[in-house]
Amino acid sequence: MDTPLEKSPAGPRPAALLGPVEIRQLADELDITPTKKLGQNFVHDPNTVRRIVTAAAVADDDDVVEVGPGLGSLTLALLDTVRSVTAVEIDPRLAGRLPRTVADRAPDHADRLTLILQDALTVTPTDFRAAGAPAPTALVANLPYNVSVPVLLHLLAGFPSITRVLVMVQAEVADRLAAAPGSKIYGVPSVKAAFYGTVRRAGSIGVNVFWPAPKVDSGLVRIDRFPAGSEPWPVTVETRAAVFPLVDAAFAQRRKTLRAALSGHFGCGAAAEQALRSADIDPGLRGEKLGVADFVRLAGVGR
Ligand code: SAM
């Protein structure tokens, strides 16, 4: 498997991407049985990882953070295209093998990789600086399914330098993230993701490109952060702190009207009604009708 790649006089050699045989060999060598708990479904299809890189529209001036590089399928494809990849992996066995996989299969780009062995839910810009990694411009990842939304929101909140996101998540989660107000699946993840930028579905992925194959299809989600200076509302820690608790309260009891659902938040029903009316929102509506701009207005923190 570690056959040296042919040297080409015509510039850097492309990475040798991982197929089914290589994935099984790596897993056998590491003696790992993929765990559900860590959402370990490895992509063993080069076309899929190329497709993800294309959908992410990353280029050679991008510094990418990849959550959960696993055996390196997507990492190798990214290294061909971007300036750097900082891979955050929680599993020490996978993290331990990744630098060698990259040195073997993408020798001309191995210096572009930084590895951080950590839970992505706790990673901060300080960890990146300590590892000598640049501030990321993009998040591109096949996210561990059980923590996909919290990881996504954690990174959007903690790394304002991320201007673009392309993540693979369960199809149903992808639909929820990209849902518009009024739809049945619109909820907390939809509003919170839309707080940062435009969110859209960017494709579907079947189960057969993974080992082991998951039970459900996956979907790609792309988020383009609002361009600096033309955000529709201040995308700041303070605004978020005012808006997100309102969103949580509005959807905690989906069936209730906003007046009822927000009575605890504002102290009583009458206060909730007054706040809703001053924000030009009908207190008889349900939370699922409100767009993020409505929540921002209701929190009184818009421009
Ligand atoms: N990127 C690889 C691929 O596409 O084949 C693996 C993707 S697999 C769906 C998810 C990866 O995330 C696994 O490598 C798993 O160990 C890792 N992971 C799970 N929970 C994590 C966490 N909280 N922080 C960082 N990595 C995590």
Short mmCIF file of C-alpha atoms and ligand atoms in Angstrom, two decimals:
data_model
loop_
_atom_site.label_atom_id
_atom_site.label_comp_id
_atom_site.label_asym_id
_atom_site.label_seq_id
_atom_site.Cartn_x
_atom_site.Cartn_y
_atom_site.Cartn_z
CA MET A 1 0.00 0.00 0.00
CA ASP A 2 2.92 2.32 0.61
CA THR A 3 4.15 2.12 -2.98
CA PRO A 4 6.01 5.35 -3.68
CA LEU A 5 4.20 7.57 -6.15
CA GLU A 6 5.79 8.17 -9.56
CA LYS A 7 7.85 11.36 -9.70
CA SER A 8 6.58 13.78 -12.29
CA PRO A 9 8.73 16.52 -13.77
CA ALA A 10 5.54 18.58 -14.34
CA GLY A 11 4.95 19.89 -10.80
CA PRO A 12 3.55 18.42 -7.60
CA ARG A 13 2.14 14.91 -7.79
CA PRO A 14 -1.58 14.61 -6.99
CA ALA A 15 -2.50 12.71 -3.85
CA ALA A 16 -3.25 9.02 -4.23
CA LEU A 17 -6.83 8.91 -2.93
CA LEU A 18 -8.16 6.06 -0.81
CA GLY A 19 -10.42 3.39 -2.32
CA PRO A 20 -12.15 0.41 -0.66
CA VAL A 21 -9.01 -1.74 -0.60
CA GLU A 22 -6.85 0.93 1.04
CA ILE A 23 -9.53 1.78 3.60
CA ARG A 24 -9.83 -1.86 4.67
CA GLN A 25 -6.05 -2.27 4.77
CA LEU A 26 -5.64 0.80 6.97
CA ALA A 27 -8.44 -0.32 9.29
CA ASP A 28 -6.93 -3.81 9.54
CA GLU A 29 -3.48 -2.43 10.20
CA LEU A 30 -4.84 -0.24 13.01
CA ASP A 31 -7.06 -3.06 14.17
CA ILE A 32 -10.01 -0.72 14.41
CA THR A 33 -13.65 -1.55 14.33
CA PRO A 34 -15.45 1.68 13.39
CA THR A 35 -17.57 2.87 16.30
CA LYS A 36 -21.09 4.28 16.04
CA LYS A 37 -20.42 6.41 19.09
CA LEU A 38 -17.83 8.42 17.15
CA GLY A 39 -19.84 8.36 13.92
CA GLN A 40 -17.08 6.45 12.15
CA ASN A 41 -18.24 5.85 8.58
CA PHE A 42 -15.26 6.22 6.27
CA VAL A 43 -15.61 7.35 2.67
CA HIS A 44 -13.98 4.83 0.34
CA ASP A 45 -14.86 6.48 -2.93
CA PRO A 46 -12.44 8.98 -4.54
CA ASN A 47 -15.21 10.54 -6.65
CA THR A 48 -17.17 11.48 -3.55
CA VAL A 49 -14.27 13.27 -1.87
CA ARG A 50 -13.49 15.11 -5.12
CA ARG A 51 -17.15 16.10 -5.33
CA ILE A 52 -17.05 17.49 -1.78
CA VAL A 53 -13.95 19.57 -2.54
CA THR A 54 -15.58 20.94 -5.69
CA ALA A 55 -18.84 21.76 -3.88
CA ALA A 56 -16.82 23.57 -1.20
CA ALA A 57 -15.31 25.80 -3.92
CA VAL A 58 -12.05 26.01 -1.96
CA ALA A 59 -8.87 27.16 -3.68
CA ASP A 60 -5.16 27.51 -3.07
CA ASP A 61 -5.66 30.56 -0.83
CA ASP A 62 -7.89 28.62 1.59
CA ASP A 63 -6.87 27.33 5.01
CA VAL A 64 -9.32 24.56 5.76
CA VAL A 65 -10.37 23.04 9.05
CA GLU A 66 -11.49 19.44 8.66
CA VAL A 67 -13.28 17.83 11.60
CA GLY A 68 -12.75 14.08 11.88
CA PRO A 69 -10.21 13.24 9.15
CA GLY A 70 -10.56 9.56 10.06
CA LEU A 71 -8.36 7.49 7.74
CA GLY A 72 -7.67 10.54 5.56
CA SER A 73 -10.04 10.12 2.58
CA LEU A 74 -11.17 13.74 2.38
CA THR A 75 -7.92 15.12 3.83
CA LEU A 76 -5.94 13.80 0.85
CA ALA A 77 -8.32 15.37 -1.66
CA LEU A 78 -8.22 18.69 0.19
CA LEU A 79 -4.41 18.73 0.33
CA ASP A 80 -4.26 18.72 -3.47
CA THR A 81 -6.27 21.91 -3.68
CA VAL A 82 -5.92 24.17 -0.64
CA ARG A 83 -3.11 26.05 1.09
CA SER A 84 -3.42 24.16 4.35
CA VAL A 85 -5.57 21.65 6.19
CA THR A 86 -5.91 21.60 9.96
CA ALA A 87 -7.48 18.29 10.89
CA VAL A 88 -9.16 17.93 14.29
CA GLU A 89 -9.58 14.26 15.26
CA ILE A 90 -10.76 12.86 18.60
CA ASP A 91 -9.61 9.25 18.07
CA PRO A 92 -5.90 8.86 18.89
CA ARG A 93 -5.51 5.74 16.74
CA LEU A 94 -6.73 7.55 13.63
CA ALA A 95 -4.85 10.75 14.45
CA GLY A 96 -1.67 8.76 15.04
CA ARG A 97 -1.77 7.16 11.56
CA LEU A 98 -2.81 10.23 9.52
CA PRO A 99 0.59 11.96 9.13
CA ARG A 100 2.08 8.75 7.68
CA THR A 101 -0.84 8.24 5.31
CA VAL A 102 -0.37 11.80 4.08
CA ALA A 103 3.42 11.43 3.79
CA ASP A 104 2.95 8.22 1.78
CA ARG A 105 0.09 9.29 -0.44
CA ALA A 106 0.51 13.07 -0.79
CA PRO A 107 4.26 13.52 -0.28
CA ASP A 108 4.42 16.82 -2.15
CA HIS A 109 1.78 18.38 0.11
CA ALA A 110 2.51 16.75 3.45
CA ASP A 111 3.75 20.06 4.86
CA ARG A 112 0.26 21.52 4.38
CA LEU A 113 -1.21 19.34 7.16
CA THR A 114 -1.53 20.21 10.84
CA LEU A 115 -3.15 17.71 13.12
CA ILE A 116 -4.92 18.54 16.38
CA LEU A 117 -5.88 15.57 18.54
CA GLN A 118 -8.93 16.97 20.29
CA ASP A 119 -12.70 16.95 20.58
CA ALA A 120 -13.90 19.42 17.93
CA LEU A 121 -16.61 20.56 20.37
CA THR A 122 -13.93 22.15 22.54
CA VAL A 123 -11.42 23.38 19.96
CA THR A 124 -10.67 27.12 19.94
CA PRO A 125 -8.49 29.58 17.98
CA THR A 126 -6.01 29.32 20.86
CA ASP A 127 -5.57 25.60 20.09
CA PHE A 128 -4.94 26.48 16.45
CA ARG A 129 -2.30 29.06 17.41
CA ALA A 130 -0.65 26.61 19.80
CA ALA A 131 -0.45 24.03 16.99
CA GLY A 132 1.00 26.63 14.59
CA ALA A 133 -2.11 26.37 12.39
CA PRO A 134 -3.48 29.39 10.49
CA ALA A 135 -6.94 30.82 11.21
CA PRO A 136 -9.25 28.72 9.02
CA THR A 137 -11.06 30.32 6.07
CA ALA A 138 -13.29 27.30 5.44
CA LEU A 139 -14.75 24.27 7.20
CA VAL A 140 -14.94 21.18 5.00
CA ALA A 141 -15.86 17.91 6.69
CA ASN A 142 -17.72 14.66 6.69
CA LEU A 143 -19.02 15.34 10.19
CA PRO A 144 -19.51 12.67 12.85
CA TYR A 145 -23.29 12.29 12.71
CA ASN A 146 -24.07 12.22 16.41
CA VAL A 147 -22.51 15.66 17.01
CA SER A 148 -22.82 17.24 13.56
CA VAL A 149 -25.01 20.23 14.45
CA PRO A 150 -23.25 21.14 17.73
CA VAL A 151 -19.83 20.89 16.03
CA LEU A 152 -20.98 23.04 13.12
CA LEU A 153 -22.46 25.72 15.39
CA HIS A 154 -19.45 25.62 17.72
CA LEU A 155 -17.05 26.29 14.85
CA LEU A 156 -19.20 29.02 13.27
CA ALA A 157 -19.40 30.76 16.64
CA GLY A 158 -15.77 30.32 17.64
CA PHE A 159 -14.00 30.91 14.31
CA PRO A 160 -15.25 34.11 12.65
CA SER A 161 -12.48 33.64 10.05
CA ILE A 162 -14.49 30.76 8.51
CA THR A 163 -16.27 32.30 5.53
CA ARG A 164 -17.44 29.09 3.86
CA VAL A 165 -18.69 25.73 5.07
CA LEU A 166 -19.28 22.50 3.18
CA VAL A 167 -20.31 19.64 5.42
CA MET A 168 -21.67 16.20 4.86
CA VAL A 169 -24.34 15.25 7.41
CA GLN A 170 -27.30 12.88 7.58
CA ALA A 171 -29.78 13.80 4.82
CA GLU A 172 -32.47 14.64 7.34
CA VAL A 173 -30.13 16.97 9.23
CA ALA A 174 -29.09 18.60 5.94
CA ASP A 175 -32.76 19.25 5.18
CA ARG A 176 -33.33 20.71 8.62
CA LEU A 177 -30.29 22.98 8.42
CA ALA A 178 -31.39 24.39 5.07
CA ALA A 179 -35.14 24.57 5.84
CA ALA A 180 -37.05 27.83 5.37
CA PRO A 181 -39.51 29.33 7.89
CA GLY A 182 -42.93 27.77 7.75
CA SER A 183 -41.79 24.28 6.84
CA LYS A 184 -42.37 21.37 9.23
CA ILE A 185 -38.67 20.62 9.60
CA TYR A 186 -37.67 24.24 10.22
CA GLY A 187 -36.30 24.55 13.73
CA VAL A 188 -33.44 25.58 16.00
CA PRO A 189 -30.59 24.36 13.71
CA SER A 190 -32.16 26.15 10.71
CA VAL A 191 -32.41 29.51 12.50
CA LYS A 192 -29.00 29.29 14.16
CA ALA A 193 -27.19 28.35 10.94
CA ALA A 194 -28.98 31.12 9.05
CA PHE A 195 -27.79 33.61 11.68
CA TYR A 196 -24.31 33.39 10.12
CA GLY A 197 -25.03 33.37 6.40
CA THR A 198 -26.87 31.72 3.54
CA VAL A 199 -27.50 28.03 3.95
CA ARG A 200 -28.34 25.62 1.16
CA ARG A 201 -28.37 21.95 0.26
CA ALA A 202 -25.47 21.14 -2.04
CA GLY A 203 -26.15 17.54 -3.03
CA SER A 204 -27.05 14.05 -1.82
CA ILE A 205 -24.76 11.12 -1.11
CA GLY A 206 -25.85 7.48 -1.02
CA VAL A 207 -24.84 4.93 1.59
CA ASN A 208 -22.52 2.87 -0.61
CA VAL A 209 -19.62 5.30 -0.64
CA PHE A 210 -19.00 4.56 3.05
CA TRP A 211 -17.45 1.75 5.00
CA PRO A 212 -19.30 0.67 6.98
CA ALA A 213 -22.43 1.76 5.09
CA PRO A 214 -24.70 3.89 7.31
CA LYS A 215 -28.44 3.22 7.48
CA VAL A 216 -29.50 6.52 5.96
CA ASP A 217 -28.42 8.74 3.07
CA SER A 218 -26.26 11.77 3.59
CA GLY A 219 -26.57 15.33 2.34
CA LEU A 220 -24.15 18.14 1.62
CA VAL A 221 -24.81 21.54 3.15
CA ARG A 222 -23.07 24.71 2.12
CA ILE A 223 -23.03 27.86 4.20
CA ASP A 224 -21.64 31.14 2.89
CA ARG A 225 -21.09 33.54 5.74
CA PHE A 226 -22.44 37.04 5.16
CA PRO A 227 -19.65 39.16 3.70
CA ALA A 228 -17.94 41.31 6.33
CA GLY A 229 -19.48 44.76 6.37
CA SER A 230 -22.76 43.75 4.71
CA GLU A 231 -24.27 41.48 7.34
CA PRO A 232 -28.04 42.02 7.74
CA TRP A 233 -27.52 42.20 11.53
CA PRO A 234 -24.42 42.36 13.71
CA VAL A 235 -23.00 38.84 13.73
CA THR A 236 -21.38 39.26 17.13
CA VAL A 237 -21.12 37.36 20.39
CA GLU A 238 -23.49 39.89 21.98
CA THR A 239 -26.18 39.55 19.30
CA ARG A 240 -25.91 35.80 19.42
CA ALA A 241 -26.25 35.83 23.21
CA ALA A 242 -29.47 37.84 22.87
CA VAL A 243 -30.98 35.95 19.94
CA PHE A 244 -30.20 32.26 20.53
CA PRO A 245 -32.01 31.90 23.89
CA LEU A 246 -35.13 33.35 22.24
CA VAL A 247 -34.84 30.80 19.44
CA ASP A 248 -34.43 27.97 21.96
CA ALA A 249 -37.48 29.17 23.91
CA ALA A 250 -39.65 29.63 20.80
CA PHE A 251 -39.02 26.06 19.63
CA ALA A 252 -38.94 24.35 23.04
CA GLN A 253 -42.72 24.13 22.82
CA ARG A 254 -43.35 24.06 19.09
CA ARG A 255 -47.12 23.70 19.42
CA LYS A 256 -47.55 26.82 21.52
CA THR A 257 -48.08 30.32 20.24
CA LEU A 258 -45.13 32.68 20.60
CA ARG A 259 -46.96 34.54 23.36
CA ALA A 260 -47.12 31.36 25.43
CA ALA A 261 -43.77 29.91 24.42
CA LEU A 262 -41.92 33.14 25.25
CA SER A 263 -43.76 34.02 28.46
CA GLY A 264 -41.02 32.46 30.58
CA HIS A 265 -38.32 34.29 28.64
CA PHE A 266 -39.97 37.70 29.04
CA GLY A 267 -41.30 37.08 32.56
CA CYS A 268 -45.02 36.71 31.75
CA GLY A 269 -47.44 36.37 28.84
CA ALA A 270 -48.29 40.07 28.79
CA ALA A 271 -44.62 41.07 28.60
CA ALA A 272 -44.05 38.54 25.80
CA GLU A 273 -47.04 39.91 23.93
CA GLN A 274 -45.78 43.46 24.27
CA ALA A 275 -42.27 42.54 23.07
CA LEU A 276 -43.73 40.65 20.10
CA ARG A 277 -46.03 43.52 19.15
CA SER A 278 -43.23 46.07 19.37
CA ALA A 279 -41.22 43.87 16.99
CA ASP A 280 -44.21 43.77 14.64
CA ILE A 281 -44.79 40.06 15.20
CA ASP A 282 -48.24 38.54 15.70
CA PRO A 283 -48.18 36.96 19.22
CA GLY A 284 -50.56 34.25 17.97
CA LEU A 285 -47.99 32.83 15.55
CA ARG A 286 -45.80 29.82 16.26
CA GLY A 287 -42.01 30.00 16.28
CA GLU A 288 -41.73 28.07 13.05
CA LYS A 289 -43.09 31.09 11.16
CA LEU A 290 -40.27 33.41 12.22
CA GLY A 291 -37.14 33.96 10.18
CA VAL A 292 -33.87 34.79 11.85
CA ALA A 293 -34.39 38.51 11.05
CA ASP A 294 -37.61 38.39 13.12
CA PHE A 295 -35.76 36.84 16.07
CA VAL A 296 -33.07 39.52 15.81
CA ARG A 297 -35.73 42.26 15.83
CA LEU A 298 -37.50 40.64 18.76
CA ALA A 299 -34.24 40.53 20.70
CA GLY A 300 -33.91 44.26 20.02
CA VAL A 301 -30.38 43.96 18.70
CA GLY A 302 -30.79 44.59 14.95
CA ARG A 303 -29.15 47.46 13.10
N1 SAM B 1 -13.35 12.27 7.14
C1 SAM B 1 -13.36 10.82 7.16
C2 SAM B 1 -14.01 10.28 5.92
O1 SAM B 1 -14.71 11.06 5.25
O2 SAM B 1 -13.83 9.11 5.63
C3 SAM B 1 -14.04 10.27 8.42
C4 SAM B 1 -15.44 10.79 8.66
S1 SAM B 1 -16.30 9.95 9.95
C5 SAM B 1 -17.97 10.25 9.45
C6 SAM B 1 -16.20 11.02 11.37
C7 SAM B 1 -14.82 11.19 11.99
O3 SAM B 1 -14.94 12.13 13.07
C8 SAM B 1 -14.19 9.96 12.59
O4 SAM B 1 -12.85 9.91 12.21
C9 SAM B 1 -14.32 10.15 14.11
O5 SAM B 1 -13.31 9.50 14.86
C10 SAM B 1 -14.22 11.65 14.21
N2 SAM B 1 -14.89 12.25 15.39
C11 SAM B 1 -15.99 11.82 16.04
N3 SAM B 1 -16.35 12.67 17.03
C12 SAM B 1 -15.44 13.69 16.99
C13 SAM B 1 -15.25 14.88 17.74
N4 SAM B 1 -16.11 15.22 18.73
N5 SAM B 1 -14.20 15.69 17.45
C14 SAM B 1 -13.35 15.37 16.43
N6 SAM B 1 -13.47 14.25 15.67
C15 SAM B 1 -14.50 13.43 15.94
#
